Amino acid sequence: MLFKLTDEQLMIQNMVREFSRKVVAATAAERDRTKQFPAENFRQMGELGLMGMMIPENYGGEAADAVSYVLALSEIAYSCASTSVVMSVQNSIVCESLLKFGTEEQKHKFLVPLASGEIIGAFALTEPDAGSDPVSQTATAVLEGDSYVINGTKRFITSGKNGSVVLVTAKTDGSVGHKGISCFIVPKGTPGLVVGHLEDKMGLRASDTTDLIFENCRVPAANILGREGDGFKIAMSGLDSGRIGIAAQSLGVAQAAFDAAVKYARKRKQFGSAISKHQAIRFQIADMATQIEAARQLIFSAASMKDRGEAYTKEASIAKLFASEMVNKVTARAIQIHGGYGFTKDYNVERYYRDARVFTIYEGTSEIQRMVISNHVLRDKRKP
């Protein structure tokens, strides 16, 4: 490993690895079949401090660094991608947005129970006709007295059903583009907030993904996050951190698929010897190992930049792009190494393959990451 981990980081990694392999992995395949939300996992993860890892202790978190967070997240993803995606949204987008932009009252009311794992949070940005282009969203928030009235539909919202509080973006001024988008804290149970269609997904099946419908949903003006017009900035800031989280999830799933492929190749015999002896298989394993290690270093680099307080938007997009594309290649090769058995549900590699497919899509598609990366490179006047 090129990146030198501290003793504390190694301790966190080992602790989460033990919990993940013993507890999370035990029912992952069954949850994939039944789509049962892993609520008990999150209760225990809250006790271990995994639901608000980078949040200061006085707000219910663990004050861990970003490198420790990606180590923990990848270990959870190794056993269950559905559990890891909820952990990622909770840590990277919901908790961090409240920490950066929330008032003290908002932090104590909402961030403390979120960071401690007492409740689950959701972030509602995407709409039926506004995915990669958030400026085209049509949800509105109109100030009436001391409340905002929100109307609109949000789509593909992770933890939309099981979350207890939602950060939702809506337009407060439709005439100024992204500067007219604001963000609001909406507790579940607020009149006018309705959980809509529950998606039946290809992967991540134990993580609920829903529509959230706002029908004259009235929230106190005190529940605006930041100021009017800060919504786009809040979303982009959260997505920077979230993209490191997606990369870490990709790493965990890829490592699980790789380990399964190596184990199978060692025991499966064809033509009188283990298939791991055949060059065709060995070269595939070598390529998989190389891609996984390259992704790991990119993730550590982006997380370290975040820890140092440096701008890391480009590096987060690079890590997300490479790792999410990598995991799709690695899981496909893992199935290929398993042969016909890889196409059955008797082996976990088919679940890894299904879970991995969305990583190039959510929190910014690969195409969006390429736009972000190229924009940063081309406007950097220091380069020749």
JSON list of N, CA, C and O in Angstrom, two decimals, residues 32-50:
[
{"chain": "A", "resi": 32, "resn": "ASP", "atom": "N", "xyz": [-31.15, -8.57, 0.10]},
{"chain": "A", "resi": 32, "resn": "ASP", "atom": "CA", "xyz": [-31.22, -8.32, -1.34]},
{"chain": "A", "resi": 32, "resn": "ASP", "atom": "C", "xyz": [-32.47, -8.96, -1.93]},
{"chain": "A", "resi": 32, "resn": "ASP", "atom": "O", "xyz": [-33.11, -8.39, -2.82]},
{"chain": "A", "resi": 33, "resn": "ARG", "atom": "N", "xyz": [-32.83, -10.12, -1.42]},
{"chain": "A", "resi": 33, "resn": "ARG", "atom": "CA", "xyz": [-34.03, -10.81, -1.94]},
{"chain": "A", "resi": 33, "resn": "ARG", "atom": "C", "xyz": [-35.31, -10.15, -1.45]},
{"chain": "A", "resi": 33, "resn": "ARG", "atom": "O", "xyz": [-36.28, -10.01, -2.19]},
{"chain": "A", "resi": 34, "resn": "THR", "atom": "N", "xyz": [-35.34, -9.78, -0.16]},
{"chain": "A", "resi": 34, "resn": "THR", "atom": "CA", "xyz": [-36.58, -9.30, 0.44]},
{"chain": "A", "resi": 34, "resn": "THR", "atom": "C", "xyz": [-36.74, -7.78, 0.39]},
{"chain": "A", "resi": 34, "resn": "THR", "atom": "O", "xyz": [-37.83, -7.26, 0.65]},
{"chain": "A", "resi": 35, "resn": "LYS", "atom": "N", "xyz": [-35.66, -7.06, 0.09]},
{"chain": "A", "resi": 35, "resn": "LYS", "atom": "CA", "xyz": [-35.63, -5.60, 0.10]},
{"chain": "A", "resi": 35, "resn": "LYS", "atom": "C", "xyz": [-35.88, -5.03, 1.50]},
{"chain": "A", "resi": 35, "resn": "LYS", "atom": "O", "xyz": [-36.37, -3.91, 1.66]},
{"chain": "A", "resi": 36, "resn": "GLN", "atom": "N", "xyz": [-35.55, -5.79, 2.53]},
{"chain": "A", "resi": 36, "resn": "GLN", "atom": "CA", "xyz": [-35.76, -5.35, 3.90]},
{"chain": "A", "resi": 36, "resn": "GLN", "atom": "C", "xyz": [-34.70, -4.31, 4.30]},
{"chain": "A", "resi": 36, "resn": "GLN", "atom": "O", "xyz": [-33.51, -4.56, 4.20]},
{"chain": "A", "resi": 37, "resn": "PHE", "atom": "N", "xyz": [-35.13, -3.16, 4.75]},
{"chain": "A", "resi": 37, "resn": "PHE", "atom": "CA", "xyz": [-34.23, -2.09, 5.17]},
{"chain": "A", "resi": 37, "resn": "PHE", "atom": "C", "xyz": [-33.42, -2.53, 6.38]},
{"chain": "A", "resi": 37, "resn": "PHE", "atom": "O", "xyz": [-33.99, -3.04, 7.35]},
{"chain": "A", "resi": 38, "resn": "PRO", "atom": "N", "xyz": [-32.10, -2.35, 6.37]},
{"chain": "A", "resi": 38, "resn": "PRO", "atom": "CA", "xyz": [-31.25, -2.86, 7.45]},
{"chain": "A", "resi": 38, "resn": "PRO", "atom": "C", "xyz": [-31.23, -1.95, 8.68]},
{"chain": "A", "resi": 38, "resn": "PRO", "atom": "O", "xyz": [-30.19, -1.45, 9.10]},
{"chain": "A", "resi": 39, "resn": "ALA", "atom": "N", "xyz": [-32.38, -1.73, 9.27]},
{"chain": "A", "resi": 39, "resn": "ALA", "atom": "CA", "xyz": [-32.49, -0.81, 10.40]},
{"chain": "A", "resi": 39, "resn": "ALA", "atom": "C", "xyz": [-31.62, -1.22, 11.57]},
{"chain": "A", "resi": 39, "resn": "ALA", "atom": "O", "xyz": [-31.00, -0.38, 12.23]},
{"chain": "A", "resi": 40, "resn": "GLU", "atom": "N", "xyz": [-31.55, -2.52, 11.84]},
{"chain": "A", "resi": 40, "resn": "GLU", "atom": "CA", "xyz": [-30.74, -2.99, 12.97]},
{"chain": "A", "resi": 40, "resn": "GLU", "atom": "C", "xyz": [-29.26, -2.73, 12.71]},
{"chain": "A", "resi": 40, "resn": "GLU", "atom": "O", "xyz": [-28.51, -2.39, 13.63]},
{"chain": "A", "resi": 41, "resn": "ASN", "atom": "N", "xyz": [-28.83, -2.87, 11.47]},
{"chain": "A", "resi": 41, "resn": "ASN", "atom": "CA", "xyz": [-27.44, -2.51, 11.13]},
{"chain": "A", "resi": 41, "resn": "ASN", "atom": "C", "xyz": [-27.14, -1.08, 11.53]},
{"chain": "A", "resi": 41, "resn": "ASN", "atom": "O", "xyz": [-26.11, -0.78, 12.15]},
{"chain": "A", "resi": 42, "resn": "PHE", "atom": "N", "xyz": [-28.05, -0.18, 11.17]},
{"chain": "A", "resi": 42, "resn": "PHE", "atom": "CA", "xyz": [-27.81, 1.24, 11.43]},
{"chain": "A", "resi": 42, "resn": "PHE", "atom": "C", "xyz": [-27.86, 1.57, 12.91]},
{"chain": "A", "resi": 42, "resn": "PHE", "atom": "O", "xyz": [-27.15, 2.47, 13.37]},
{"chain": "A", "resi": 43, "resn": "ARG", "atom": "N", "xyz": [-28.68, 0.85, 13.65]},
{"chain": "A", "resi": 43, "resn": "ARG", "atom": "CA", "xyz": [-28.69, 1.06, 15.10]},
{"chain": "A", "resi": 43, "resn": "ARG", "atom": "C", "xyz": [-27.32, 0.74, 15.68]},
{"chain": "A", "resi": 43, "resn": "ARG", "atom": "O", "xyz": [-26.76, 1.52, 16.47]},
{"chain": "A", "resi": 44, "resn": "GLN", "atom": "N", "xyz": [-26.77, -0.40, 15.28]},
{"chain": "A", "resi": 44, "resn": "GLN", "atom": "CA", "xyz": [-25.45, -0.79, 15.78]},
{"chain": "A", "resi": 44, "resn": "GLN", "atom": "C", "xyz": [-24.35, 0.12, 15.22]},
{"chain": "A", "resi": 44, "resn": "GLN", "atom": "O", "xyz": [-23.38, 0.44, 15.92]},
{"chain": "A", "resi": 45, "resn": "MET", "atom": "N", "xyz": [-24.50, 0.53, 13.97]},
{"chain": "A", "resi": 45, "resn": "MET", "atom": "CA", "xyz": [-23.50, 1.42, 13.39]},
{"chain": "A", "resi": 45, "resn": "MET", "atom": "C", "xyz": [-23.51, 2.78, 14.08]},
{"chain": "A", "resi": 45, "resn": "MET", "atom": "O", "xyz": [-22.47, 3.42, 14.22]},
{"chain": "A", "resi": 46, "resn": "GLY", "atom": "N", "xyz": [-24.69, 3.22, 14.52]},
{"chain": "A", "resi": 46, "resn": "GLY", "atom": "CA", "xyz": [-24.77, 4.45, 15.29]},
{"chain": "A", "resi": 46, "resn": "GLY", "atom": "C", "xyz": [-24.02, 4.32, 16.60]},
{"chain": "A", "resi": 46, "resn": "GLY", "atom": "O", "xyz": [-23.30, 5.25, 17.01]},
{"chain": "A", "resi": 47, "resn": "GLU", "atom": "N", "xyz": [-24.14, 3.17, 17.25]},
{"chain": "A", "resi": 47, "resn": "GLU", "atom": "CA", "xyz": [-23.42, 2.94, 18.50]},
{"chain": "A", "resi": 47, "resn": "GLU", "atom": "C", "xyz": [-21.91, 2.91, 18.29]},
{"chain": "A", "resi": 47, "resn": "GLU", "atom": "O", "xyz": [-21.14, 3.30, 19.18]},
{"chain": "A", "resi": 48, "resn": "LEU", "atom": "N", "xyz": [-21.50, 2.48, 17.10]},
{"chain": "A", "resi": 48, "resn": "LEU", "atom": "CA", "xyz": [-20.07, 2.44, 16.78]},
{"chain": "A", "resi": 48, "resn": "LEU", "atom": "C", "xyz": [-19.55, 3.78, 16.26]},
{"chain": "A", "resi": 48, "resn": "LEU", "atom": "O", "xyz": [-18.35, 3.92, 15.99]},
{"chain": "A", "resi": 49, "resn": "GLY", "atom": "N", "xyz": [-20.45, 4.74, 16.07]},
{"chain": "A", "resi": 49, "resn": "GLY", "atom": "CA", "xyz": [-20.03, 6.06, 15.62]},
{"chain": "A", "resi": 49, "resn": "GLY", "atom": "C", "xyz": [-19.86, 6.19, 14.12]},
{"chain": "A", "resi": 49, "resn": "GLY", "atom": "O", "xyz": [-19.15, 7.08, 13.64]},
{"chain": "A", "resi": 50, "resn": "LEU", "atom": "N", "xyz": [-20.53, 5.33, 13.35]},
{"chain": "A", "resi": 50, "resn": "LEU", "atom": "CA", "xyz": [-20.32, 5.30, 11.91]},
{"chain": "A", "resi": 50, "resn": "LEU", "atom": "C", "xyz": [-21.31, 6.14, 11.12]},
{"chain": "A", "resi": 50, "resn": "LEU", "atom": "O", "xyz": [-21.19, 6.25, 9.90]}
]
